[in-house]
């Protein structure tokens, strides 16, 4: 039977040693010229005892093998229960398997959560990007006459194209951040250079909304990642511009913090503690209909991985201050 072969294979070393011991015992008795009857009697007793022990142990082995086979089927069917451990070693093995099972479940749960988050974000992103695409389609279908009308149409198309670029850049940064291997490179950079890169990108938005910019340079070196830090400043500027119908946006240093301050609509007190949560849009975001709740979440995640911190101060109707602490 299969279990007998398996048992012999598993205990072949012990069985071989037992046979060697019997041979040595018999040989020693023969060399001392002991009676053959005594030799045969002793060898028979040893063989009987050995066979009895092997039989009992093999039956236990067979039972344990069947239990493990049953446990394998139970795992496949989702009913997991280990058999009673026979000794301390088996107990430790079972604990090891239990720890591995929990880790596997956590990994699967994390993967499912990440997949759901990505799916939810892409669903939202698809709806978001449809709006500027539809607007561009309508603008291009319109027949305009006159230089001024043509200029206005071109400006509107550029505005919608800029929004599309924002959405595409956002999703690329989201995917990079969700990747297990991030390309963060920490070096010392001139903070003014990082701020100016973001300002150049958003300069047309300041002009279109007729907003005033107050920025005279911060003259500070920071240890950070230039590419990711530019994205952070861009997001802070984007939010400031989006929620400031008119007025001023200021950028300055205050007690080691980079401050992006606007005079916009502000944030409600009940929304302020959750503005960095993934997917949370708050009252302003729901009113705007275009907010994804991802921008500030990415900002906080990026800054956290860079070793920086961000704080928000706001008063409804009086503006918002975003403070980045290096």
Coordinates of C-alpha atoms in Angstrom, one line a residue:
X1 CA 0.0 0.0 0.0
X2 CA 1.1 3.6 -0.7
X3 CA 1.3 4.6 2.9
X4 CA 3.6 1.7 3.8
X5 CA 6.0 2.7 1.0
X6 CA 5.8 6.3 2.1
X7 CA 6.5 5.3 5.8
X8 CA 9.5 3.2 4.8
X9 CA 10.9 6.0 2.7
X10 CA 10.4 8.6 5.5
X11 CA 12.0 6.4 8.2
X12 CA 14.6 4.6 6.0
X13 CA 17.5 5.8 8.1
X14 CA 16.1 4.6 11.4
X15 CA 15.1 1.2 9.9
X16 CA 18.6 0.8 8.4
X17 CA 20.2 1.6 11.8
X18 CA 17.9 -1.0 13.5
X19 CA 19.0 -3.7 11.0
X20 CA 22.7 -2.8 11.5
X21 CA 22.3 -3.0 15.3
X22 CA 20.7 -6.5 15.0
X23 CA 23.5 -7.7 12.8
X24 CA 26.2 -6.3 15.2
X25 CA 24.4 -7.9 18.2
X26 CA 24.3 -11.3 16.4
X27 CA 27.9 -11.0 15.3
X28 CA 29.2 -10.2 18.8
X29 CA 27.3 -13.2 20.2
X30 CA 28.7 -15.5 17.5
X31 CA 32.3 -14.3 18.1
X32 CA 31.9 -15.1 21.8
X33 CA 30.7 -18.6 20.9
X34 CA 27.4 -18.2 22.6
X35 CA 24.8 -20.9 22.0
X36 CA 22.9 -20.5 18.7
X37 CA 19.6 -21.1 20.4
X38 CA 20.2 -18.0 22.6
X39 CA 21.3 -16.0 19.6
X40 CA 18.2 -16.9 17.7
X41 CA 15.9 -16.3 20.7
X42 CA 17.5 -12.8 21.2
X43 CA 17.3 -11.9 17.5
X44 CA 13.7 -13.1 17.3
X45 CA 12.7 -10.9 20.3
X46 CA 14.5 -7.9 18.8
X47 CA 12.8 -8.5 15.4
X48 CA 9.4 -8.9 17.0
X49 CA 9.7 -5.8 19.1
X50 CA 10.9 -3.8 16.2
X51 CA 8.1 -5.0 13.9
X52 CA 5.5 -4.2 16.6
X53 CA 6.9 -0.7 17.1
X54 CA 7.1 -0.1 13.3
X55 CA 3.5 -1.3 12.9
X56 CA 2.1 0.9 15.6
X57 CA 4.1 3.9 14.3
X58 CA 3.1 3.2 10.7
X59 CA -0.6 3.2 11.7
X60 CA -0.1 6.5 13.4
X61 CA 1.7 7.8 10.3
X62 CA -1.2 6.6 8.1
X63 CA -3.7 8.4 10.3
X64 CA -1.8 11.6 10.3
X65 CA -1.3 11.5 6.6
X66 CA -5.1 11.1 6.1
X67 CA -5.7 14.0 8.5
X68 CA -3.4 16.2 6.5
X69 CA -5.1 15.1 3.2
X70 CA -8.4 16.0 4.8
X71 CA -7.0 19.4 5.8
X72 CA -5.8 20.0 2.3
X73 CA -9.4 19.5 1.0
X74 CA -10.7 21.7 3.8
X75 CA -8.4 24.5 2.8
X76 CA -9.6 24.2 -0.8
X77 CA -13.2 24.4 0.4
X78 CA -12.6 27.3 2.7
X79 CA -12.8 25.4 6.0
X80 CA -9.4 25.7 7.6
X81 CA -8.8 23.7 10.8
X82 CA -5.5 22.1 11.8
X83 CA -5.4 18.7 13.4
X84 CA -4.2 18.4 17.0
X85 CA -0.4 18.7 17.1
X86 CA 1.4 15.6 18.3
X87 CA 4.4 17.4 19.7
X88 CA 6.1 20.8 20.1
X89 CA 7.6 20.7 16.6
X90 CA 4.3 20.2 15.0
X91 CA 2.7 23.0 17.0
X92 CA 5.4 25.4 15.8
X93 CA 4.9 24.3 12.2
X94 CA 1.1 24.9 12.6
X95 CA 1.8 28.4 14.1
X96 CA 4.1 29.1 11.1
X97 CA 1.4 28.0 8.7
X98 CA -1.2 30.2 10.5
X99 CA 1.1 33.2 10.4
X100 CA 1.7 32.6 6.6
X101 CA -2.1 32.3 6.1
X102 CA -2.8 35.6 7.8
X103 CA -0.1 37.3 5.8
X104 CA -1.5 35.9 2.6
X105 CA -5.0 37.1 3.5
X106 CA -3.7 40.6 4.3
X107 CA -1.8 40.7 1.0
X108 CA -4.8 39.6 -0.9
X109 CA -7.0 42.2 0.9
X110 CA -4.5 44.9 0.2
X111 CA -4.3 44.0 -3.5
X112 CA -8.1 44.0 -3.7
X113 CA -8.3 47.3 -2.0
X114 CA -5.6 48.8 -4.3
X115 CA -7.5 47.4 -7.3
X116 CA -10.7 48.9 -6.1
X117 CA -9.1 52.3 -5.4
X118 CA -7.6 52.4 -8.9
X119 CA -10.8 51.3 -10.5
X120 CA -12.8 53.9 -8.6
X121 CA -10.3 56.6 -9.4
X122 CA -10.2 55.8 -13.1
X123 CA -14.0 55.7 -13.2
X124 CA -14.1 59.2 -11.7
X125 CA -11.2 60.3 -13.9
X126 CA -13.1 59.1 -17.0
X127 CA -16.1 61.2 -16.1
X128 CA -14.0 64.2 -15.3
X129 CA -12.1 64.2 -18.6
X130 CA -15.3 63.9 -20.6
X131 CA -16.3 67.4 -19.6
X132 CA -13.4 69.3 -21.2
X133 CA -13.4 67.0 -24.2
X134 CA -17.1 67.7 -24.8
X135 CA -16.5 71.4 -24.3
X136 CA -13.7 71.4 -26.8
X137 CA -15.9 69.5 -29.3
X138 CA -18.6 72.1 -29.0
X139 CA -16.2 75.0 -29.3
X140 CA -14.6 73.6 -32.4
X141 CA -18.1 73.0 -34.0
X142 CA -19.0 76.7 -33.6
X143 CA -18.5 78.9 -36.6
X144 CA -17.1 82.2 -35.5
X145 CA -16.4 85.3 -37.5
X146 CA -14.2 88.2 -36.5
X147 CA -10.8 88.3 -35.0
X148 CA -11.9 88.8 -31.5
X149 CA -14.4 85.9 -31.6
X150 CA -11.8 83.7 -33.0
X151 CA -9.4 84.7 -30.3
X152 CA -11.9 84.0 -27.5
X153 CA -12.7 80.6 -29.0
X154 CA -9.0 79.8 -29.2
X155 CA -8.5 80.9 -25.6
X156 CA -11.4 78.7 -24.4
X157 CA -10.0 75.7 -26.3
X158 CA -6.6 76.3 -24.6
X159 CA -8.3 76.5 -21.2
X160 CA -10.1 73.1 -21.7
X161 CA -6.8 71.6 -23.1
X162 CA -5.0 72.8 -19.9
X163 CA -7.6 71.0 -17.8
X164 CA -7.1 67.8 -19.7
X165 CA -3.3 68.1 -19.2
X166 CA -4.0 68.5 -15.5
X167 CA -6.2 65.4 -15.3
X168 CA -3.6 63.4 -17.3
X169 CA -0.7 64.6 -15.1
X170 CA -2.8 63.8 -12.0
X171 CA -3.5 60.2 -13.0
X172 CA 0.2 59.6 -14.0
X173 CA 1.4 60.8 -10.6
X174 CA -1.3 58.7 -8.9
X175 CA -0.1 55.6 -10.6
X176 CA 3.5 56.3 -9.8
X177 CA 2.7 56.9 -6.2
X178 CA 0.7 53.7 -5.9
X179 CA 3.6 51.7 -7.4
X180 CA 5.6 49.8 -4.8
X181 CA 8.9 51.2 -6.2
X182 CA 8.9 55.0 -6.2
X183 CA 11.6 57.1 -7.9
X184 CA 12.2 59.5 -5.1
X185 CA 15.7 61.2 -5.4
X186 CA 16.5 63.4 -2.4
X187 CA 18.9 66.2 -3.1
X188 CA 19.3 69.8 -2.1
X189 CA 17.3 72.2 -4.3
X190 CA 16.6 75.9 -4.6
X191 CA 13.0 76.2 -3.5
X192 CA 12.5 79.3 -5.6
X193 CA 13.3 77.4 -8.7
X194 CA 10.7 74.8 -7.8
X195 CA 8.1 77.5 -7.1
X196 CA 8.8 79.3 -10.4
X197 CA 8.4 76.0 -12.4
X198 CA 4.9 75.7 -11.0
X199 CA 4.1 79.4 -11.5
X200 CA 5.1 79.3 -15.1
X201 CA 2.6 76.5 -15.7
X202 CA -0.2 78.3 -14.0
X203 CA 0.5 81.8 -15.2
X204 CA -2.2 81.7 -17.8
X205 CA -4.8 80.7 -15.2
X206 CA -3.8 83.8 -13.1
X207 CA -4.4 85.9 -16.2
X208 CA -7.7 84.4 -17.2
X209 CA -9.2 84.8 -13.7
X210 CA -7.5 88.2 -13.2
X211 CA -5.9 87.1 -9.9
X212 CA -3.1 89.0 -8.2
X213 CA 0.1 87.0 -7.3
X214 CA 2.3 88.1 -4.4
X215 CA 5.7 86.3 -4.5
X216 CA 9.1 87.9 -4.1
X217 CA 11.3 84.8 -3.6
X218 CA 12.0 82.7 -0.5
X219 CA 15.7 82.2 -0.9
X220 CA 15.8 78.8 0.7
X221 CA 17.5 75.5 0.0
X222 CA 15.6 72.3 0.8
X223 CA 16.4 68.6 0.7
X224 CA 13.6 67.1 -1.4
X225 CA 12.7 65.6 -4.8
X226 CA 12.4 68.3 -7.4
X227 CA 9.9 66.5 -9.7
X228 CA 7.5 65.5 -6.9
X229 CA 7.8 68.8 -5.1
X230 CA 6.9 70.7 -8.3
X231 CA 3.8 68.6 -8.5
X232 CA 2.9 69.4 -4.9
X233 CA 3.3 73.2 -5.4
X234 CA 1.2 72.9 -8.7
X235 CA -1.6 71.1 -6.8
X236 CA -1.6 73.8 -4.1
X237 CA -1.7 76.5 -6.7
X238 CA -4.4 74.7 -8.6
X239 CA -6.7 74.5 -5.6
X240 CA -5.9 78.1 -4.6
X241 CA -6.8 79.3 -8.1
X242 CA -9.9 77.1 -8.4
X243 CA -11.5 78.3 -5.2
X244 CA -10.5 82.0 -5.5
X245 CA -13.0 83.8 -7.7
X246 CA -11.2 87.1 -7.3
X247 CA -8.5 88.5 -5.1
X248 CA -4.9 87.6 -4.3
X249 CA -2.7 84.5 -3.9
X250 CA 0.4 84.8 -1.8
X251 CA 3.5 82.6 -1.6
X252 CA 6.0 83.2 1.2
X253 CA 8.0 81.6 4.0
X254 CA 6.9 81.6 7.6
X255 CA 8.8 79.9 10.4
X256 CA 10.4 77.4 8.1
X257 CA 7.1 76.7 6.3
X258 CA 6.3 77.4 2.7
X259 CA 2.9 79.0 2.7
X260 CA 0.5 79.2 -0.2
X261 CA -2.3 81.5 0.9
X262 CA -5.4 82.6 -1.0
X263 CA -8.3 84.9 -0.4
X264 CA -10.9 82.5 -1.8
X265 CA -14.0 80.9 -0.4
X266 CA -12.2 79.0 2.3
X267 CA -13.1 75.6 3.9
X268 CA -15.8 74.8 6.3
X269 CA -14.7 73.9 9.8
X270 CA -16.3 70.4 9.6
X271 CA -14.5 69.7 6.3
X272 CA -11.0 70.9 7.4
X273 CA -9.9 67.8 9.3
X274 CA -10.7 65.5 6.3
X275 CA -9.5 67.5 3.3
X276 CA -6.4 65.2 2.9
X277 CA -8.4 62.0 3.0
X278 CA -8.6 60.0 -0.3
X279 CA -11.8 60.8 -2.2
X280 CA -13.1 63.5 0.2
X281 CA -14.3 66.6 -1.6
X282 CA -16.2 68.4 1.1
X283 CA -18.9 71.0 0.6
X284 CA -16.8 73.1 -1.8
X285 CA -15.9 70.0 -3.9
X286 CA -19.5 68.9 -4.1
X287 CA -20.6 72.4 -5.2
X288 CA -17.9 72.5 -7.8
X289 CA -18.9 69.1 -9.3
X290 CA -15.4 68.7 -10.7
X291 CA -13.4 67.9 -7.6
X292 CA -12.0 64.3 -7.3
X293 CA -10.7 64.4 -3.7
X294 CA -7.4 63.0 -5.0
X295 CA -5.2 66.1 -5.3
X296 CA -4.7 66.9 -1.6
X297 CA -4.5 63.2 -0.8
X298 CA -1.6 62.9 -3.2
X299 CA 0.0 66.0 -1.8
X300 CA 0.0 64.6 1.7
X301 CA 1.2 61.2 0.6
X302 CA 4.1 62.6 -1.4
X303 CA 5.2 65.0 1.3
X304 CA 5.0 62.2 3.9
X305 CA 7.3 60.0 1.8
X306 CA 9.7 62.9 1.3
X307 CA 9.8 63.5 5.1
X308 CA 7.8 66.8 4.9
X309 CA 4.5 67.8 6.5
X310 CA 1.6 69.8 5.5
X311 CA -1.0 71.8 7.5
X312 CA -4.1 73.6 6.5
X313 CA -5.6 76.7 8.1
X314 CA -8.8 78.2 6.7
X315 CA -11.9 80.2 7.6
X316 CA -15.0 80.0 5.5
X317 CA -15.3 83.0 3.2
X318 CA -11.9 84.4 4.1
X319 CA -9.4 82.1 2.4
X320 CA -7.0 79.2 3.0
X321 CA -3.4 78.9 4.1
X322 CA -1.5 75.7 3.1
X323 CA 1.7 75.3 5.0
X324 CA 4.5 72.9 3.9
X325 CA 7.0 72.2 6.6
X326 CA 10.4 70.9 5.4

